mmCIF file of C-alpha atoms in Angstrom:
data_model
loop_
_atom_site.group_PDB
_atom_site.id
_atom_site.type_symbol
_atom_site.label_atom_id
_atom_site.label_comp_id
_atom_site.label_asym_id
_atom_site.label_seq_id
_atom_site.Cartn_x
_atom_site.Cartn_y
_atom_site.Cartn_z
ATOM 1 C CA UNK A 1 -34.233 -15.394 24.789
ATOM 2 C CA UNK A 2 -35.423 -12.754 22.304
ATOM 3 C CA UNK A 3 -34.945 -13.476 18.598
ATOM 4 C CA UNK A 4 -34.335 -11.194 15.639
ATOM 5 C CA UNK A 5 -36.828 -11.348 12.793
ATOM 6 C CA UNK A 6 -35.483 -12.770 9.531
ATOM 7 C CA UNK A 7 -37.859 -11.952 6.712
ATOM 8 C CA UNK A 8 -37.497 -10.844 3.114
ATOM 9 C CA UNK A 9 -39.265 -7.470 2.959
ATOM 10 C CA UNK A 10 -41.459 -6.633 -0.002
ATOM 11 C CA UNK A 11 -40.297 -3.747 -2.160
ATOM 12 C CA UNK A 12 -41.117 -0.332 -0.687
ATOM 13 C CA UNK A 13 -42.521 2.601 -2.565
ATOM 14 C CA UNK A 14 -45.422 3.008 -4.919
ATOM 15 C CA UNK A 15 -48.342 5.404 -5.103
ATOM 16 C CA UNK A 16 -50.391 3.985 -2.207
ATOM 17 C CA UNK A 17 -48.047 4.580 0.723
ATOM 18 C CA UNK A 18 -49.895 5.176 4.001
ATOM 19 C CA UNK A 19 -49.859 8.654 5.549
ATOM 20 C CA UNK A 20 -48.629 8.005 9.064
ATOM 21 C CA UNK A 21 -48.204 11.538 10.392
ATOM 22 C CA UNK A 22 -51.844 12.048 11.427
ATOM 23 C CA UNK A 23 -52.563 13.292 14.938
ATOM 24 C CA UNK A 24 -54.513 10.183 15.961
ATOM 25 C CA UNK A 25 -51.619 7.942 14.932
ATOM 26 C CA UNK A 26 -49.138 10.000 16.941
ATOM 27 C CA UNK A 27 -51.503 9.850 19.922
ATOM 28 C CA UNK A 28 -51.609 6.062 19.619
ATOM 29 C CA UNK A 29 -47.809 6.030 19.693
ATOM 30 C CA UNK A 30 -47.783 8.207 22.829
ATOM 31 C CA UNK A 31 -50.397 6.093 24.574
ATOM 32 C CA UNK A 32 -48.552 2.883 23.763
ATOM 33 C CA UNK A 33 -45.233 4.356 24.917
ATOM 34 C CA UNK A 34 -46.896 5.310 28.210
ATOM 35 C CA UNK A 35 -48.052 1.707 28.673
ATOM 36 C CA UNK A 36 -44.533 0.399 28.073
ATOM 37 C CA UNK A 37 -43.043 2.817 30.593
ATOM 38 C CA UNK A 38 -45.588 2.106 33.331
ATOM 39 C CA UNK A 39 -45.373 -1.650 32.771
ATOM 40 C CA UNK A 40 -41.620 -1.369 33.307
ATOM 41 C CA UNK A 41 -42.118 0.715 36.436
ATOM 42 C CA UNK A 42 -44.443 -1.935 37.868
ATOM 43 C CA UNK A 43 -42.186 -4.878 37.000
ATOM 44 C CA UNK A 44 -44.595 -6.313 34.458
ATOM 45 C CA UNK A 45 -42.025 -6.819 31.686
ATOM 46 C CA UNK A 46 -39.190 -9.319 31.199
ATOM 47 C CA UNK A 47 -35.941 -7.999 29.733
ATOM 48 C CA UNK A 48 -36.357 -7.272 26.031
ATOM 49 C CA UNK A 49 -38.721 -10.200 25.410
ATOM 50 C CA UNK A 50 -42.270 -8.892 25.841
ATOM 51 C CA UNK A 51 -44.359 -6.864 23.417
ATOM 52 C CA UNK A 52 -47.387 -4.610 23.103
ATOM 53 C CA UNK A 53 -49.038 -3.762 19.806
ATOM 54 C CA UNK A 54 -51.925 -1.683 18.499
ATOM 55 C CA UNK A 55 -53.581 -1.457 15.104
ATOM 56 C CA UNK A 56 -52.767 1.860 13.416
ATOM 57 C CA UNK A 57 -55.831 4.141 13.421
ATOM 58 C CA UNK A 58 -57.298 4.141 9.939
ATOM 59 C CA UNK A 59 -55.207 1.191 8.695
ATOM 60 C CA UNK A 60 -56.475 -2.263 9.643
ATOM 61 C CA UNK A 61 -53.486 -3.948 7.982
ATOM 62 C CA UNK A 62 -50.790 -2.062 9.936
ATOM 63 C CA UNK A 63 -49.811 -2.259 13.591
ATOM 64 C CA UNK A 64 -47.548 -0.395 16.009
ATOM 65 C CA UNK A 65 -45.105 -2.536 17.999
ATOM 66 C CA UNK A 66 -41.910 -2.166 20.008
ATOM 67 C CA UNK A 67 -38.541 -2.634 18.247
ATOM 68 C CA UNK A 68 -36.259 -5.565 18.979
ATOM 69 C CA UNK A 69 -33.464 -4.994 21.469
ATOM 70 C CA UNK A 70 -34.993 -2.365 23.765
ATOM 71 C CA UNK A 71 -36.408 -2.699 27.257
ATOM 72 C CA UNK A 72 -39.826 -1.208 27.947
ATOM 73 C CA UNK A 73 -38.265 1.508 30.137
ATOM 74 C CA UNK A 74 -36.270 2.863 27.170
ATOM 75 C CA UNK A 75 -39.100 3.259 24.698
ATOM 76 C CA UNK A 76 -40.472 6.538 23.381
ATOM 77 C CA UNK A 77 -43.317 7.272 20.992
ATOM 78 C CA UNK A 78 -41.029 7.871 18.011
ATOM 79 C CA UNK A 79 -39.047 4.665 18.605
ATOM 80 C CA UNK A 80 -42.067 2.454 18.004
ATOM 81 C CA UNK A 81 -42.338 0.668 14.685
ATOM 82 C CA UNK A 82 -45.234 0.447 12.286
ATOM 83 C CA UNK A 83 -45.324 -2.909 10.484
ATOM 84 C CA UNK A 84 -47.568 -4.655 8.021
ATOM 85 C CA UNK A 85 -48.712 -8.272 8.259
ATOM 86 C CA UNK A 86 -45.896 -9.430 5.949
ATOM 87 C CA UNK A 87 -42.987 -8.333 8.139
ATOM 88 C CA UNK A 88 -42.307 -5.029 6.422
ATOM 89 C CA UNK A 89 -41.439 -2.067 8.631
ATOM 90 C CA UNK A 90 -43.229 0.851 6.990
ATOM 91 C CA UNK A 91 -42.220 3.399 9.643
ATOM 92 C CA UNK A 92 -39.377 3.407 12.140
ATOM 93 C CA UNK A 93 -35.861 2.140 12.548
ATOM 94 C CA UNK A 94 -35.130 -1.499 13.288
ATOM 95 C CA UNK A 95 -37.218 -4.661 13.310
ATOM 96 C CA UNK A 96 -39.762 -6.178 15.668
ATOM 97 C CA UNK A 97 -38.621 -9.132 17.751
ATOM 98 C CA UNK A 98 -39.447 -12.360 15.894
ATOM 99 C CA UNK A 99 -42.069 -13.719 18.288
ATOM 100 C CA UNK A 100 -43.598 -10.241 18.537
ATOM 101 C CA UNK A 101 -44.187 -10.257 14.791
ATOM 102 C CA UNK A 102 -45.440 -13.819 14.468
ATOM 103 C CA UNK A 103 -47.819 -13.549 17.428
ATOM 104 C CA UNK A 104 -49.115 -10.009 17.017
ATOM 105 C CA UNK A 105 -49.421 -9.917 13.224
ATOM 106 C CA UNK A 106 -51.515 -13.083 13.283
ATOM 107 C CA UNK A 107 -53.686 -11.919 16.196
ATOM 108 C CA UNK A 108 -54.460 -8.594 14.537
ATOM 109 C CA UNK A 109 -55.107 -10.284 11.190
ATOM 110 C CA UNK A 110 -57.199 -13.170 12.514
ATOM 111 C CA UNK A 111 -59.043 -11.326 15.316
ATOM 112 C CA UNK A 112 -60.103 -7.938 13.884
ATOM 113 C CA UNK A 113 -61.712 -6.851 17.194
ATOM 114 C CA UNK A 114 -58.241 -7.023 18.823
ATOM 115 C CA UNK A 115 -57.165 -3.461 18.100
ATOM 116 C CA UNK A 116 -54.603 -3.753 20.915
ATOM 117 C CA UNK A 117 -52.723 -6.868 22.027
ATOM 118 C CA UNK A 118 -50.467 -6.846 25.106
ATOM 119 C CA UNK A 119 -48.247 -9.841 25.851
ATOM 120 C CA UNK A 120 -46.141 -10.126 28.996
ATOM 121 C CA UNK A 121 -44.473 -12.624 31.264
ATOM 122 C CA UNK A 122 -45.628 -10.599 34.270
ATOM 123 C CA UNK A 123 -44.765 -12.648 37.349
ATOM 124 C CA UNK A 124 -48.022 -13.441 39.120
ATOM 125 C CA UNK A 125 -50.102 -14.170 36.025
ATOM 126 C CA UNK A 126 -47.255 -16.213 34.559
ATOM 127 C CA UNK A 127 -46.848 -18.151 37.812
ATOM 128 C CA UNK A 128 -50.519 -19.117 37.741
ATOM 129 C CA UNK A 129 -50.188 -20.175 34.088
ATOM 130 C CA UNK A 130 -47.736 -22.826 35.302
ATOM 131 C CA UNK A 131 -50.122 -24.425 37.806
ATOM 132 C CA UNK A 132 -52.563 -27.304 37.492
ATOM 133 C CA UNK A 133 -56.086 -26.479 36.346
ATOM 134 C CA UNK A 134 -57.508 -23.110 35.376
ATOM 135 C CA UNK A 135 -55.152 -20.293 36.385
ATOM 136 C CA UNK A 136 -57.688 -17.758 37.669
ATOM 137 C CA UNK A 137 -60.025 -18.484 40.580
ATOM 138 C CA UNK A 138 -62.926 -16.044 40.665
ATOM 139 C CA UNK A 139 -62.565 -15.441 44.382
ATOM 140 C CA UNK A 140 -61.475 -11.807 44.679
ATOM 141 C CA UNK A 141 -63.476 -8.806 43.529
ATOM 142 C CA UNK A 142 -60.785 -7.682 41.095
ATOM 143 C CA UNK A 143 -60.785 -11.118 39.458
ATOM 144 C CA UNK A 144 -64.505 -10.747 38.726
ATOM 145 C CA UNK A 145 -63.649 -8.102 36.113
ATOM 146 C CA UNK A 146 -62.513 -11.071 34.014
ATOM 147 C CA UNK A 147 -65.403 -13.441 34.709
ATOM 148 C CA UNK A 148 -66.291 -15.231 31.478
ATOM 149 C CA UNK A 149 -63.600 -13.363 29.538
ATOM 150 C CA UNK A 150 -60.624 -15.733 29.834
ATOM 151 C CA UNK A 151 -59.288 -18.636 27.817
ATOM 152 C CA UNK A 152 -56.396 -21.000 28.469
ATOM 153 C CA UNK A 153 -53.942 -22.042 25.766
ATOM 154 C CA UNK A 154 -52.953 -25.436 27.158
ATOM 155 C CA UNK A 155 -50.773 -26.499 24.222
ATOM 156 C CA UNK A 156 -47.436 -24.789 24.794
ATOM 157 C CA UNK A 157 -45.375 -25.451 21.687
ATOM 158 C CA UNK A 158 -42.126 -23.559 22.214
ATOM 159 C CA UNK A 159 -41.255 -20.166 20.776
ATOM 160 C CA UNK A 160 -43.536 -18.576 18.202
ATOM 161 C CA UNK A 161 -41.049 -18.383 15.351
ATOM 162 C CA UNK A 162 -43.419 -18.860 12.430
ATOM 163 C CA UNK A 163 -46.893 -17.839 11.343
ATOM 164 C CA UNK A 164 -48.362 -21.264 12.177
ATOM 165 C CA UNK A 165 -47.689 -20.760 15.876
ATOM 166 C CA UNK A 166 -49.183 -17.270 15.719
ATOM 167 C CA UNK A 167 -52.285 -18.703 14.063
ATOM 168 C CA UNK A 168 -52.524 -21.406 16.736
ATOM 169 C CA UNK A 169 -52.364 -18.832 19.544
ATOM 170 C CA UNK A 170 -54.970 -16.655 17.807
ATOM 171 C CA UNK A 171 -57.266 -19.680 17.509
ATOM 172 C CA UNK A 172 -56.789 -20.454 21.218
ATOM 173 C CA UNK A 173 -57.963 -16.939 22.105
ATOM 174 C CA UNK A 174 -61.283 -17.502 20.338
ATOM 175 C CA UNK A 175 -63.916 -15.154 21.742
ATOM 176 C CA UNK A 176 -61.941 -14.387 24.914
ATOM 177 C CA UNK A 177 -60.232 -11.131 25.822
ATOM 178 C CA UNK A 178 -57.517 -12.662 27.998
ATOM 179 C CA UNK A 179 -55.616 -15.857 27.336
ATOM 180 C CA UNK A 180 -53.373 -17.560 29.852
ATOM 181 C CA UNK A 181 -50.646 -19.223 27.813
ATOM 182 C CA UNK A 182 -49.601 -22.296 29.774
ATOM 183 C CA UNK A 183 -45.907 -22.324 30.744
ATOM 184 C CA UNK A 184 -45.491 -18.948 29.044
ATOM 185 C CA UNK A 185 -47.420 -15.839 30.107
ATOM 186 C CA UNK A 186 -50.564 -13.950 29.181
ATOM 187 C CA UNK A 187 -52.052 -12.081 26.264
ATOM 188 C CA UNK A 188 -54.652 -9.331 26.647
ATOM 189 C CA UNK A 189 -56.723 -8.315 23.617
ATOM 190 C CA UNK A 190 -58.859 -5.178 23.671
ATOM 191 C CA UNK A 191 -60.662 -2.714 21.399
ATOM 192 C CA UNK A 192 -58.182 0.059 22.230
ATOM 193 C CA UNK A 193 -54.923 0.777 24.047
ATOM 194 C CA UNK A 194 -56.547 2.151 27.204
ATOM 195 C CA UNK A 195 -58.681 -0.944 27.761
ATOM 196 C CA UNK A 196 -55.735 -3.241 27.063
ATOM 197 C CA UNK A 197 -53.677 -1.419 29.698
ATOM 198 C CA UNK A 198 -56.535 -1.466 32.208
ATOM 199 C CA UNK A 199 -57.084 -5.200 31.779
ATOM 200 C CA UNK A 200 -53.364 -5.971 31.953
ATOM 201 C CA UNK A 201 -52.926 -3.988 35.153
ATOM 202 C CA UNK A 202 -55.939 -5.416 36.971
ATOM 203 C CA UNK A 203 -55.223 -8.950 35.748
ATOM 204 C CA UNK A 204 -51.822 -8.895 37.415
ATOM 205 C CA UNK A 205 -53.351 -7.452 40.585
ATOM 206 C CA UNK A 206 -55.962 -10.226 40.651
ATOM 207 C CA UNK A 207 -53.269 -12.853 40.115
ATOM 208 C CA UNK A 208 -51.082 -11.337 42.834
ATOM 209 C CA UNK A 209 -53.873 -11.431 45.414
ATOM 210 C CA UNK A 210 -54.787 -14.987 44.425
ATOM 211 C CA UNK A 211 -51.166 -16.099 44.789
ATOM 212 C CA UNK A 212 -51.030 -14.554 48.270
ATOM 213 C CA UNK A 213 -54.278 -16.293 49.224
ATOM 214 C CA UNK A 214 -52.993 -19.647 47.981
ATOM 215 C CA UNK A 215 -49.758 -19.166 49.935
ATOM 216 C CA UNK A 216 -51.705 -19.330 53.206
ATOM 217 C CA UNK A 217 -52.394 -22.995 52.540
ATOM 218 C CA UNK A 218 -56.079 -22.427 53.217
ATOM 219 C CA UNK A 219 -58.818 -23.145 50.690
ATOM 220 C CA UNK A 220 -59.540 -20.243 48.338
ATOM 221 C CA UNK A 221 -63.307 -19.855 48.069
ATOM 222 C CA UNK A 222 -64.738 -18.836 44.711
ATOM 223 C CA UNK A 223 -67.624 -16.369 44.574
ATOM 224 C CA UNK A 224 -70.966 -17.986 43.753
ATOM 225 C CA UNK A 225 -71.489 -17.931 39.966
ATOM 226 C CA UNK A 226 -74.642 -15.790 40.054
ATOM 227 C CA UNK A 227 -72.912 -13.163 42.216
ATOM 228 C CA UNK A 228 -69.773 -13.313 40.083
ATOM 229 C CA UNK A 229 -71.831 -12.739 36.938
ATOM 230 C CA UNK A 230 -73.698 -9.810 38.480
ATOM 231 C CA UNK A 231 -70.497 -8.177 39.760
ATOM 232 C CA UNK A 232 -68.853 -8.675 36.367
ATOM 233 C CA UNK A 233 -71.734 -6.858 34.668
ATOM 234 C CA UNK A 234 -71.510 -4.005 37.174
ATOM 235 C CA UNK A 235 -67.790 -3.615 36.503
ATOM 236 C CA UNK A 236 -68.068 -3.802 32.737
ATOM 237 C CA UNK A 237 -70.738 -1.079 32.524
ATOM 238 C CA UNK A 238 -68.234 1.718 33.063
ATOM 239 C CA UNK A 239 -65.076 -0.061 31.938
ATOM 240 C CA UNK A 240 -64.284 1.939 28.768
ATOM 241 C CA UNK A 241 -64.414 5.290 30.558
ATOM 242 C CA UNK A 242 -62.633 3.943 33.628
ATOM 243 C CA UNK A 243 -59.887 2.559 31.365
ATOM 244 C CA UNK A 244 -59.538 5.898 29.566
ATOM 245 C CA UNK A 245 -59.167 7.733 32.870
ATOM 246 C CA UNK A 246 -56.721 5.097 34.120
ATOM 247 C CA UNK A 247 -54.450 5.648 31.132
ATOM 248 C CA UNK A 248 -54.716 9.423 31.524
ATOM 249 C CA UNK A 249 -53.553 9.028 35.138
ATOM 250 C CA UNK A 250 -50.602 6.946 33.935
ATOM 251 C CA UNK A 251 -49.592 9.680 31.485
ATOM 252 C CA UNK A 252 -49.837 12.363 34.174
ATOM 253 C CA UNK A 253 -47.550 10.328 36.436
ATOM 254 C CA UNK A 254 -45.052 9.831 33.626
ATOM 255 C CA UNK A 255 -45.238 13.496 32.623
ATOM 256 C CA UNK A 256 -43.927 14.359 36.085
ATOM 257 C CA UNK A 257 -41.070 11.871 36.210
ATOM 258 C CA UNK A 258 -40.101 10.710 32.689
ATOM 259 C CA UNK A 259 -41.780 12.969 30.114
ATOM 260 C CA UNK A 260 -39.360 11.827 27.409
ATOM 261 C CA UNK A 261 -41.736 8.914 26.685
ATOM 262 C CA UNK A 262 -43.701 11.394 24.549
ATOM 263 C CA UNK A 263 -40.802 12.091 22.173
#
């Protein structure tokens, strides 16, 4: 299902090469590696097909992404690639998976606020993307974290194997933070890695609970819009700090059981 990227790289070298050994860039690599590892632990990935990316601190035209051919559970900080928007790998060994490049490069280029972009085929959110109507019912408290923040890309068009499809997906996201990609999966866009992880995790939890509720065969009752809006605002007030602490807890758990993610 995954595809190798076939591009003609631009010549390397020259006087304006980025300096990619800064502490904040290494920390971004570590944080992203932690997200890959925990996503694998929670069953939120699919083989070698899914991808997370983050804009390189200090370089708005470069992004960190996982290399083609590796499962999330294998990844370490040093294995992650740094790419530009033209398909050049400026740091790391290997290439990004083709759809990873064409989706993530275009999202980061076209949506500058998306400093992190996490795409998965995680089971419950993907299952709801395959159903009639809007995928998410704002019925459970966890779902209210996403009230007014979701979009639906209803025009599935096959694999994203060129820049046009990446541009189409970026346009479908619009002003949203989360897009359900019909017949495909989900994409979470966020201002940083911690908030992308937090949204991804709680989105799948909300979708899981909704799927269980629907399986009873009883009507799922949405929260009244005015209450949903108020609860959403309550949740969003402390979201950045809560997300930071959530990611720190993930790293502590990984430090105990698989600390090699930091290498």
